[in-house]
Amino acid sequence: MPPTGKRPPFALNASVLIALLAASAAPTPLYPVYQDEWGLSPLSVTVVFSAYTLALLAALLTTGALSDHLGRRPVLVGSLLLEAVAMVAFASAGGADSLIAARVLQGLATGAASSAAGAALVDLDAPGHPGRSALTNSIAPAVGMAAGVLAATLLVRHAPGPTVTVYLALALVFLLQAAAIALSPETTRPHPGAWRSLRPRVAVSPPARRAFLISGAGVVAVWALGGFYSSLGPAFVRLVAPDAPRAAGGMVFFTLSLAAAVTVWTTRGLRPLTATLLGCAAVPAAVTLSLAGLHLISLPAVFAAALPAGVAFGAVTQGSMRMVLARVPRSDRSTTLAAYHVLSYVAMSLPAVGAGVLTQSYGLRTAAHLYAGLVALLAAAALLTLALTLTLTRTRSIGPAAGSGGRRVGSRQAVMGTARCGDTLEPWHQAMNGSRATRERERAGA
């Protein structure tokens, strides 16, 4: 039996996710350094950024279900060792080509490790705290990105050789985590089929498909917004305030990441649908403030825009992930998580590359306006979908229940269940889908 009640393995796997995302965000404050030293263009920066995400997607598509067959522990140990190698490659990089190679190694390692670590957290969900894994899977990326950006920004400002120091420190962290994982208990029972599982595929567990469709547009909107900040954020800050300290570009993304982490924690008591709706509603404020900062040449407005952007990212990420993971069986956990990450990182990388191409051809000012319009349209589509879903859910839940003698089911009880993150969300799914018996009675009555 998996050690579902043991806290140390849970904390260890959570720390792996945090470290992985810290390493992924660490290059963001360093992009201006690379641009000054190597003469990189904005397009080159987005290519370097996207090399990571595309490699990560390749890993998710091929190794997303590998830990279901081999076990979480061997996949994590191998991935963390590869991540340490990637950090050494970063530290020794001397140009754009070597930086891209390091990002590819990092993406492969992160893709394999994030699915395994996320699935291990779900395996370790304690019976007394169901839903803790979904919360951790949501908050760990934001905490990790904030920590990575802050550490790299401080090193850029205060440490000699910042493009070396931060990566060597991270390499040490990954080596220690690999040793700790090797000594920890396995959380799932391996089964045959590892080679077959390597066939590229995207699979969403049937119980999660409705939630996946409902939240998809919002997920794309907030991850696309995050992709802009993490790739072209420092260049955008330079455009608005050319005389600002070099660290300002990294601190804008830190502000977004920190706001996202705080939002995940503070909205954990909301219903998943409500949290996702709230996050999508924050997107228009974020893009409006960003463009206001550009037109008013106001760096404070750019920092202010990062706050609602972080709120949007945090609320949508935790709300959508709770919806998607609510009823996924153990055998489908890593593949469903992989599919969720595929959607997220495609949304993060492809628009960022498009923004780099537009910047190269028309300038960052034009690219920022077009990008803001795209993100706003996605958020509007998500708001419409979520609002219709919420309306239909309430309408269905407050109608007369067949076979109940005309008694009405209270919408708060039927739709919300209870408002804690640890809920199984079964009442929400019953309200969304209706039980089979209820549908049969409705058809008979019709």
CSV table of C-alpha atoms in Angstrom, one decimal:
chain,number,residue,atom,x,y,z
A,1,MET,CA,0.0,0.0,0.0
A,2,PRO,CA,1.3,3.5,-0.7
A,3,PRO,CA,2.3,5.5,2.3
A,4,THR,CA,-0.6,7.9,2.0
A,5,GLY,CA,-0.4,9.2,5.5
A,6,LYS,CA,3.3,10.1,5.6
A,7,ARG,CA,4.1,13.8,5.5
A,8,PRO,CA,7.8,13.7,4.6
A,9,PRO,CA,7.3,12.1,1.2
A,10,PHE,CA,4.6,14.6,0.4
A,11,ALA,CA,6.7,17.5,1.4
A,12,LEU,CA,9.7,16.1,-0.6
A,13,ASN,CA,7.6,15.7,-3.8
A,14,ALA,CA,6.2,19.2,-3.3
A,15,SER,CA,9.8,20.6,-3.0
A,16,VAL,CA,10.7,18.8,-6.2
A,17,LEU,CA,7.9,20.7,-8.1
A,18,ILE,CA,9.0,24.0,-6.4
A,19,ALA,CA,12.7,23.5,-7.4
A,20,LEU,CA,11.8,22.5,-11.0
A,21,LEU,CA,9.8,25.7,-11.5
A,22,ALA,CA,12.4,27.8,-9.7
A,23,ALA,CA,15.0,26.5,-12.2
A,24,SER,CA,12.6,27.1,-15.2
A,25,ALA,CA,12.1,30.8,-14.1
A,26,ALA,CA,15.7,31.5,-13.1
A,27,PRO,CA,16.8,32.6,-16.6
A,28,THR,CA,14.1,35.3,-16.8
A,29,PRO,CA,16.1,38.0,-14.9
A,30,LEU,CA,19.3,36.9,-16.8
A,31,TYR,CA,17.9,37.5,-20.3
A,32,PRO,CA,19.0,41.2,-20.3
A,33,VAL,CA,22.5,40.0,-19.2
A,34,TYR,CA,22.6,37.5,-22.1
A,35,GLN,CA,21.4,40.1,-24.5
A,36,ASP,CA,24.1,42.6,-23.4
A,37,GLU,CA,26.9,40.0,-23.5
A,38,TRP,CA,25.9,38.1,-26.6
A,39,GLY,CA,23.8,40.6,-28.5
A,40,LEU,CA,20.6,38.4,-28.5
A,41,SER,CA,17.5,39.8,-30.2
A,42,PRO,CA,14.0,39.6,-28.7
A,43,LEU,CA,13.3,36.8,-31.1
A,44,SER,CA,16.3,34.9,-29.9
A,45,VAL,CA,15.2,35.3,-26.3
A,46,THR,CA,11.7,33.8,-27.2
A,47,VAL,CA,13.4,31.0,-29.1
A,48,VAL,CA,15.5,30.2,-26.0
A,49,PHE,CA,12.4,30.4,-23.8
A,50,SER,CA,10.4,28.2,-26.2
A,51,ALA,CA,13.1,25.6,-26.6
A,52,TYR,CA,12.4,24.7,-22.9
A,53,THR,CA,8.7,24.5,-23.3
A,54,LEU,CA,8.8,22.5,-26.5
A,55,ALA,CA,11.2,20.0,-25.0
A,56,LEU,CA,9.0,19.8,-21.9
A,57,LEU,CA,6.0,19.1,-24.1
A,58,ALA,CA,7.9,16.3,-25.9
A,59,ALA,CA,8.7,14.8,-22.5
A,60,LEU,CA,5.1,15.1,-21.3
A,61,LEU,CA,3.8,13.4,-24.5
A,62,THR,CA,6.2,10.5,-24.2
A,63,THR,CA,6.9,10.1,-20.5
A,64,GLY,CA,3.7,11.4,-19.0
A,65,ALA,CA,2.5,7.9,-18.1
A,66,LEU,CA,5.9,6.3,-17.5
A,67,SER,CA,5.8,6.6,-13.7
A,68,ASP,CA,2.5,4.7,-13.7
A,69,HIS,CA,4.4,1.7,-15.1
A,70,LEU,CA,7.9,2.0,-13.6
A,71,GLY,CA,7.0,3.7,-10.4
A,72,ARG,CA,7.3,7.4,-9.3
A,73,ARG,CA,10.7,6.9,-7.7
A,74,PRO,CA,12.9,5.7,-10.7
A,75,VAL,CA,11.4,8.3,-13.0
A,76,LEU,CA,12.0,11.1,-10.5
A,77,VAL,CA,15.6,10.1,-9.7
A,78,GLY,CA,16.6,9.9,-13.4
A,79,SER,CA,14.8,13.2,-14.2
A,80,LEU,CA,16.4,15.1,-11.3
A,81,LEU,CA,19.9,13.9,-12.3
A,82,LEU,CA,19.2,15.1,-15.8
A,83,GLU,CA,18.1,18.4,-14.4
A,84,ALA,CA,21.4,18.7,-12.5
A,85,VAL,CA,23.2,18.1,-15.8
A,86,ALA,CA,21.1,20.8,-17.4
A,87,MET,CA,22.1,23.3,-14.7
A,88,VAL,CA,25.8,22.6,-15.3
A,89,ALA,CA,25.1,23.2,-19.0
A,90,PHE,CA,23.6,26.6,-18.2
A,91,ALA,CA,26.5,27.5,-16.0
A,92,SER,CA,29.0,26.7,-18.9
A,93,ALA,CA,26.9,28.3,-21.7
A,94,GLY,CA,28.8,30.7,-23.9
A,95,GLY,CA,26.2,31.7,-26.5
A,96,ALA,CA,22.7,31.3,-27.8
A,97,ASP,CA,23.2,27.8,-29.1
A,98,SER,CA,24.6,26.4,-25.9
A,99,LEU,CA,21.8,28.2,-24.0
A,100,ILE,CA,19.2,26.5,-26.2
A,101,ALA,CA,20.8,23.1,-25.6
A,102,ALA,CA,20.7,23.6,-21.9
A,103,ARG,CA,17.0,24.7,-22.1
A,104,VAL,CA,16.2,21.5,-24.1
A,105,LEU,CA,17.8,19.3,-21.4
A,106,GLN,CA,16.0,21.2,-18.8
A,107,GLY,CA,12.6,20.9,-20.6
A,108,LEU,CA,13.0,17.1,-21.0
A,109,ALA,CA,13.9,16.6,-17.3
A,110,THR,CA,11.2,18.9,-16.1
A,111,GLY,CA,8.5,17.3,-18.2
A,112,ALA,CA,9.3,13.8,-17.0
A,113,ALA,CA,9.7,14.9,-13.3
A,114,SER,CA,6.7,17.2,-13.1
A,115,SER,CA,4.2,14.5,-14.1
A,116,ALA,CA,5.8,11.9,-11.7
A,117,ALA,CA,6.0,14.3,-8.8
A,118,GLY,CA,2.5,15.6,-9.4
A,119,ALA,CA,1.1,12.1,-9.5
A,120,ALA,CA,3.0,11.2,-6.4
A,121,LEU,CA,1.3,14.0,-4.6
A,122,VAL,CA,-2.1,12.7,-5.6
A,123,ASP,CA,-1.0,9.2,-4.4
A,124,LEU,CA,-0.1,10.7,-1.1
A,125,ASP,CA,-3.4,12.5,-0.5
A,126,ALA,CA,-4.3,11.7,3.1
A,127,PRO,CA,-7.9,10.5,3.7
A,128,GLY,CA,-8.4,13.3,6.1
A,129,HIS,CA,-7.2,16.0,3.6
A,130,PRO,CA,-8.6,15.1,0.2
A,131,GLY,CA,-7.8,17.8,-2.4
A,132,ARG,CA,-4.5,18.7,-0.7
A,133,SER,CA,-2.6,17.4,-3.7
A,134,ALA,CA,-4.5,19.6,-6.2
A,135,LEU,CA,-3.8,22.6,-4.0
A,136,THR,CA,-0.1,21.7,-3.8
A,137,ASN,CA,0.1,21.0,-7.6
A,138,SER,CA,-1.4,24.5,-8.1
A,139,ILE,CA,0.6,26.5,-5.6
A,140,ALA,CA,4.1,24.8,-6.1
A,141,PRO,CA,4.6,26.3,-9.6
A,142,ALA,CA,3.9,29.8,-8.5
A,143,VAL,CA,6.0,29.5,-5.4
A,144,GLY,CA,8.8,28.0,-7.4
A,145,MET,CA,8.7,30.6,-10.1
A,146,ALA,CA,8.7,33.4,-7.5
A,147,ALA,CA,11.7,31.8,-5.6
A,148,GLY,CA,13.7,31.2,-8.8
A,149,VAL,CA,13.2,34.8,-10.1
A,150,LEU,CA,13.9,36.4,-6.8
A,151,ALA,CA,17.1,34.4,-6.3
A,152,ALA,CA,18.4,35.0,-9.8
A,153,THR,CA,17.5,38.8,-9.5
A,154,LEU,CA,19.4,39.1,-6.2
A,155,LEU,CA,22.4,37.3,-7.7
A,156,VAL,CA,22.4,39.5,-10.8
A,157,ARG,CA,22.5,42.6,-8.5
A,158,HIS,CA,24.9,41.4,-5.8
A,159,ALA,CA,26.8,38.3,-6.7
A,160,PRO,CA,29.8,37.9,-9.0
A,161,GLY,CA,29.2,35.6,-12.0
A,162,PRO,CA,25.3,35.5,-11.6
A,163,THR,CA,25.0,33.4,-14.8
A,164,VAL,CA,27.0,30.7,-13.1
A,165,THR,CA,26.2,30.9,-9.4
A,166,VAL,CA,22.5,30.4,-9.6
A,167,TYR,CA,22.7,27.3,-11.7
A,168,LEU,CA,25.4,25.6,-9.6
A,169,ALA,CA,23.2,26.2,-6.5
A,170,LEU,CA,20.2,24.7,-8.3
A,171,ALA,CA,22.3,21.7,-9.5
A,172,LEU,CA,23.2,21.0,-5.8
A,173,VAL,CA,19.5,21.1,-4.8
A,174,PHE,CA,18.6,18.6,-7.5
A,175,LEU,CA,21.3,16.2,-6.5
A,176,LEU,CA,20.2,16.3,-2.9
A,177,GLN,CA,16.6,15.8,-4.0
A,178,ALA,CA,17.5,12.8,-6.2
A,179,ALA,CA,19.3,11.2,-3.2
A,180,ALA,CA,16.3,11.8,-0.9
A,181,ILE,CA,13.8,10.4,-3.5
A,182,ALA,CA,16.0,7.3,-3.9
A,183,LEU,CA,15.7,6.7,-0.2
A,184,SER,CA,11.9,7.4,0.1
A,185,PRO,CA,9.2,4.7,-0.3
A,186,GLU,CA,7.4,4.1,-3.6
A,187,THR,CA,3.9,5.6,-3.8
A,188,THR,CA,2.3,3.5,-6.4
A,189,ARG,CA,2.4,-0.1,-7.6
A,190,PRO,CA,4.3,-0.4,-11.0
A,191,HIS,CA,2.7,-2.5,-13.7
A,192,PRO,CA,3.8,-3.7,-17.2
A,193,GLY,CA,3.6,-1.6,-20.4
A,194,ALA,CA,6.4,1.0,-19.9
A,195,TRP,CA,7.6,0.8,-23.5
A,196,ARG,CA,4.0,1.1,-24.9
A,197,SER,CA,3.4,4.1,-22.7
A,198,LEU,CA,6.2,6.0,-24.5
A,199,ARG,CA,4.1,6.4,-27.6
A,200,PRO,CA,3.3,10.1,-27.9
A,201,ARG,CA,-0.3,10.7,-26.9
A,202,VAL,CA,-2.5,13.1,-25.0
A,203,ALA,CA,-5.2,11.4,-22.9
A,204,VAL,CA,-7.7,12.9,-20.5
A,205,SER,CA,-9.5,10.6,-18.1
A,206,PRO,CA,-13.2,10.5,-19.1
A,207,PRO,CA,-14.4,11.9,-15.7
A,208,ALA,CA,-12.2,14.9,-16.2
A,209,ARG,CA,-13.1,15.8,-19.8
A,210,ARG,CA,-16.1,18.1,-19.0
A,211,ALA,CA,-14.0,20.1,-16.5
A,212,PHE,CA,-11.1,20.2,-19.0
A,213,LEU,CA,-13.3,21.7,-21.7
A,214,ILE,CA,-15.0,24.2,-19.4
A,215,SER,CA,-11.8,25.6,-18.0
A,216,GLY,CA,-9.6,25.3,-21.1
A,217,ALA,CA,-9.9,28.8,-22.5
A,218,GLY,CA,-9.1,30.3,-19.1
A,219,VAL,CA,-6.1,28.1,-18.7
A,220,VAL,CA,-4.8,29.2,-22.2
A,221,ALA,CA,-5.4,32.9,-21.4
A,222,VAL,CA,-3.5,32.9,-18.1
A,223,TRP,CA,-0.6,30.8,-19.3
A,224,ALA,CA,-0.2,32.9,-22.4
A,225,LEU,CA,-0.1,36.0,-20.2
A,226,GLY,CA,2.6,34.3,-18.0
A,227,GLY,CA,4.6,33.4,-21.2
A,228,PHE,CA,4.8,37.0,-22.2
A,229,TYR,CA,6.0,38.1,-18.7
A,230,SER,CA,8.5,35.4,-18.4
A,231,SER,CA,10.0,35.8,-21.9
A,232,LEU,CA,9.6,39.4,-22.9
A,233,GLY,CA,8.8,40.9,-19.5
A,234,PRO,CA,12.3,42.3,-19.0
A,235,ALA,CA,12.4,43.8,-22.5
A,236,PHE,CA,8.9,45.3,-21.9
A,237,VAL,CA,10.3,47.0,-18.7
A,238,ARG,CA,13.2,48.3,-20.7
A,239,LEU,CA,10.9,49.7,-23.3
A,240,VAL,CA,8.8,51.5,-20.7
A,241,ALA,CA,11.7,52.6,-18.5
A,242,PRO,CA,15.0,52.4,-20.2
A,243,ASP,CA,16.9,53.8,-17.2
A,244,ALA,CA,15.4,51.4,-14.7
A,245,PRO,CA,17.7,49.0,-12.9
A,246,ARG,CA,18.4,45.8,-14.7
A,247,ALA,CA,16.8,43.9,-11.9
A,248,ALA,CA,13.4,45.6,-12.5
A,249,GLY,CA,12.5,43.2,-15.3
A,250,GLY,CA,12.9,40.2,-13.0
A,251,MET,CA,11.1,41.8,-10.2
A,252,VAL,CA,8.0,42.3,-12.4
A,253,PHE,CA,7.8,38.6,-13.0
A,254,PHE,CA,8.5,38.0,-9.3
A,255,THR,CA,5.5,40.2,-8.5
A,256,LEU,CA,3.3,38.2,-10.8
A,257,SER,CA,4.5,34.9,-9.3
A,258,LEU,CA,4.2,36.0,-5.7
A,259,ALA,CA,0.6,37.3,-6.4
A,260,ALA,CA,-0.2,33.9,-8.0
A,261,ALA,CA,1.1,32.0,-5.0
A,262,VAL,CA,-0.9,34.1,-2.5
A,263,THR,CA,-4.0,33.9,-4.7
A,264,VAL,CA,-3.8,30.1,-4.8
A,265,TRP,CA,-3.7,30.0,-1.0
A,266,THR,CA,-6.4,32.6,-0.4
A,267,THR,CA,-8.9,31.2,-2.9
A,268,ARG,CA,-8.5,27.6,-1.9
A,269,GLY,CA,-11.9,27.8,0.0
A,270,LEU,CA,-13.8,28.9,-3.1
A,271,ARG,CA,-15.6,26.5,-5.4
A,272,PRO,CA,-13.3,25.5,-8.3
A,273,LEU,CA,-15.7,27.0,-10.8
A,274,THR,CA,-15.9,30.3,-8.9
A,275,ALA,CA,-12.1,30.5,-8.5
A,276,THR,CA,-11.6,30.0,-12.2
A,277,LEU,CA,-14.2,32.6,-13.0
A,278,LEU,CA,-12.6,35.1,-10.7
A,279,GLY,CA,-9.2,34.5,-12.3
A,280,CYS,CA,-10.5,35.1,-15.8
A,281,ALA,CA,-12.2,38.3,-14.7
A,282,ALA,CA,-8.8,39.6,-13.5
A,283,VAL,CA,-7.2,39.2,-17.0
A,284,PRO,CA,-8.7,42.4,-18.6
A,285,ALA,CA,-7.4,44.5,-15.7
A,286,ALA,CA,-3.9,43.1,-16.1
A,287,VAL,CA,-3.7,43.8,-19.9
A,288,THR,CA,-5.3,47.2,-19.5
A,289,LEU,CA,-2.8,48.3,-16.9
A,290,SER,CA,0.1,46.9,-18.9
A,291,LEU,CA,-0.9,49.0,-21.9
A,292,ALA,CA,-1.5,52.0,-19.7
A,293,GLY,CA,2.1,51.7,-18.4
A,294,LEU,CA,3.3,51.5,-22.0
A,295,HIS,CA,1.4,54.6,-23.1
A,296,LEU,CA,2.0,56.6,-19.9
A,297,ILE,CA,5.7,55.5,-19.7
A,298,SER,CA,4.9,54.4,-16.1
A,299,LEU,CA,6.9,51.6,-14.5
A,300,PRO,CA,4.6,51.6,-11.4
A,301,ALA,CA,1.7,50.8,-13.8
A,302,VAL,CA,3.6,47.9,-15.2
A,303,PHE,CA,4.2,46.6,-11.7
A,304,ALA,CA,0.6,47.2,-10.8
A,305,ALA,CA,-0.4,45.2,-13.9
A,306,ALA,CA,1.6,42.2,-12.6
A,307,LEU,CA,-0.7,42.0,-9.5
A,308,PRO,CA,-4.0,41.1,-11.4
A,309,ALA,CA,-2.0,39.0,-13.8
A,310,GLY,CA,-0.8,37.0,-10.8
A,311,VAL,CA,-4.3,36.8,-9.4
A,312,ALA,CA,-5.5,35.5,-12.7
A,313,PHE,CA,-2.8,32.9,-13.0
A,314,GLY,CA,-3.2,31.7,-9.4
A,315,ALA,CA,-7.0,31.5,-9.4
A,316,VAL,CA,-7.4,29.9,-12.7
A,317,THR,CA,-4.6,27.4,-12.2
A,318,GLN,CA,-5.9,26.1,-8.8
A,319,GLY,CA,-9.5,26.3,-9.8
A,320,SER,CA,-9.1,24.4,-13.1
A,321,MET,CA,-6.8,21.8,-11.6
A,322,ARG,CA,-9.2,21.0,-8.8
A,323,MET,CA,-12.0,20.6,-11.3
A,324,VAL,CA,-9.9,18.4,-13.6
A,325,LEU,CA,-8.4,16.2,-10.8
A,326,ALA,CA,-11.6,15.8,-8.7
A,327,ARG,CA,-12.6,12.3,-9.9
A,328,VAL,CA,-9.6,11.0,-11.8
A,329,PRO,CA,-8.8,7.4,-10.8
A,330,ARG,CA,-5.3,6.5,-9.7
A,331,SER,CA,-4.5,4.7,-13.0
A,332,ASP,CA,-5.1,7.9,-15.0
A,333,ARG,CA,-3.5,10.5,-12.7
A,334,SER,CA,-0.2,11.0,-14.4
A,335,THR,CA,-1.6,11.0,-17.9
A,336,THR,CA,-4.4,13.5,-17.0
A,337,LEU,CA,-1.8,15.8,-15.3
A,338,ALA,CA,0.4,15.5,-18.4
A,339,ALA,CA,-2.5,16.5,-20.6
A,340,TYR,CA,-3.2,19.5,-18.4
A,341,HIS,CA,0.5,20.5,-18.5
A,342,VAL,CA,0.6,20.1,-22.3
A,343,LEU,CA,-2.3,22.5,-22.7
A,344,SER,CA,-0.6,25.0,-20.3
A,345,TYR,CA,2.8,24.9,-21.9
A,346,VAL,CA,1.5,25.1,-25.5
A,347,ALA,CA,-0.4,28.2,-24.4
A,348,MET,CA,2.7,29.6,-22.8
A,349,SER,CA,5.2,28.9,-25.6
A,350,LEU,CA,3.5,29.4,-29.0
A,351,PRO,CA,2.1,32.9,-28.3
A,352,ALA,CA,5.5,33.9,-26.8
A,353,VAL,CA,7.3,32.8,-30.0
A,354,GLY,CA,4.6,34.7,-32.0
A,355,ALA,CA,5.3,37.8,-29.9
A,356,GLY,CA,9.0,37.4,-30.6
A,357,VAL,CA,8.4,37.3,-34.4
A,358,LEU,CA,6.1,40.3,-34.2
A,359,THR,CA,8.7,42.2,-32.1
A,360,GLN,CA,11.4,41.4,-34.7
A,361,SER,CA,9.3,42.7,-37.5
A,362,TYR,CA,7.2,45.5,-36.0
A,363,GLY,CA,8.6,46.3,-32.6
A,364,LEU,CA,7.7,45.4,-29.1
A,365,ARG,CA,5.1,48.1,-28.8
A,366,THR,CA,3.0,46.7,-31.6
A,367,ALA,CA,3.6,43.1,-30.4
A,368,ALA,CA,2.4,44.0,-26.9
A,369,HIS,CA,-0.8,45.5,-28.2
A,370,LEU,CA,-1.6,42.5,-30.3
A,371,TYR,CA,-0.7,40.1,-27.5
A,372,ALA,CA,-2.9,42.0,-25.1
A,373,GLY,CA,-5.8,41.8,-27.5
A,374,LEU,CA,-5.4,38.0,-28.0
A,375,VAL,CA,-5.2,37.4,-24.2
A,376,ALA,CA,-8.3,39.6,-23.6
A,377,LEU,CA,-10.3,37.7,-26.2
A,378,LEU,CA,-9.4,34.3,-24.7
A,379,ALA,CA,-10.4,35.6,-21.3
A,380,ALA,CA,-13.7,36.9,-22.6
A,381,ALA,CA,-14.4,33.5,-24.2
A,382,ALA,CA,-13.5,31.8,-20.9
A,383,LEU,CA,-15.7,34.1,-18.9
A,384,LEU,CA,-18.7,33.4,-21.2
A,385,THR,CA,-18.2,29.7,-20.9
A,386,LEU,CA,-17.8,29.7,-17.2
A,387,ALA,CA,-20.7,32.1,-16.6
A,388,LEU,CA,-23.0,29.9,-18.7
A,389,THR,CA,-21.9,26.8,-16.9
A,390,LEU,CA,-22.5,28.4,-13.5
A,391,THR,CA,-26.0,29.6,-14.6
A,392,LEU,CA,-26.9,26.1,-16.0
A,393,THR,CA,-25.6,24.5,-12.8
A,394,ARG,CA,-27.7,26.7,-10.6
A,395,THR,CA,-30.8,26.3,-12.7
A,396,ARG,CA,-30.5,22.6,-12.7
A,397,SER,CA,-29.9,22.4,-9.0
A,398,ILE,CA,-32.8,24.6,-7.8
A,399,GLY,CA,-35.4,22.9,-10.0
A,400,PRO,CA,-37.9,20.4,-8.5
A,401,ALA,CA,-36.1,17.1,-7.9
A,402,ALA,CA,-38.0,14.3,-9.5
A,403,GLY,CA,-39.3,11.8,-7.1
A,404,SER,CA,-38.8,14.1,-4.1
A,405,GLY,CA,-42.5,15.1,-3.7
A,406,GLY,CA,-41.9,18.6,-5.2
A,407,ARG,CA,-39.2,19.5,-2.6
A,408,ARG,CA,-36.5,21.8,-4.0
A,409,VAL,CA,-32.9,21.1,-3.6
A,410,GLY,CA,-31.0,24.2,-2.2
A,411,SER,CA,-28.6,25.6,-4.8
A,412,ARG,CA,-25.9,26.2,-2.1
A,413,GLN,CA,-26.0,22.7,-0.9
A,414,ALA,CA,-26.3,21.0,-4.3
A,415,VAL,CA,-23.8,23.2,-6.2
A,416,MET,CA,-21.3,24.1,-3.5
A,417,GLY,CA,-21.2,21.0,-1.3
A,418,THR,CA,-18.8,22.5,1.2
A,419,ALA,CA,-16.4,25.2,0.4
A,420,ARG,CA,-13.2,23.6,1.5
A,421,CYS,CA,-10.3,22.7,-0.8
A,422,GLY,CA,-10.3,19.3,0.7
A,423,ASP,CA,-13.7,18.4,-0.6
A,424,THR,CA,-14.1,15.6,-3.2
A,425,LEU,CA,-16.3,18.0,-5.2
A,426,GLU,CA,-18.7,15.2,-5.8
A,427,PRO,CA,-21.7,17.5,-5.2
A,428,TRP,CA,-20.4,19.9,-7.9
A,429,HIS,CA,-20.1,17.0,-10.4
A,430,GLN,CA,-23.5,15.7,-9.6
A,431,ALA,CA,-24.9,19.2,-10.2
A,432,MET,CA,-23.0,19.5,-13.5
A,433,ASN,CA,-23.7,16.1,-14.9
A,434,GLY,CA,-26.8,14.9,-13.0
A,435,SER,CA,-26.9,11.3,-11.7
A,436,ARG,CA,-27.9,8.6,-14.1
A,437,ALA,CA,-31.0,7.8,-12.1
A,438,THR,CA,-32.1,11.5,-12.2
A,439,ARG,CA,-31.7,11.6,-16.0
A,440,GLU,CA,-33.7,8.4,-16.4
A,441,ARG,CA,-36.5,9.8,-14.3
A,442,GLU,CA,-36.5,13.0,-16.2
A,443,ARG,CA,-36.8,11.2,-19.5
A,444,ALA,CA,-39.6,9.0,-18.1
A,445,GLY,CA,-41.5,12.1,-17.0
A,446,ALA,CA,-41.1,13.7,-20.4
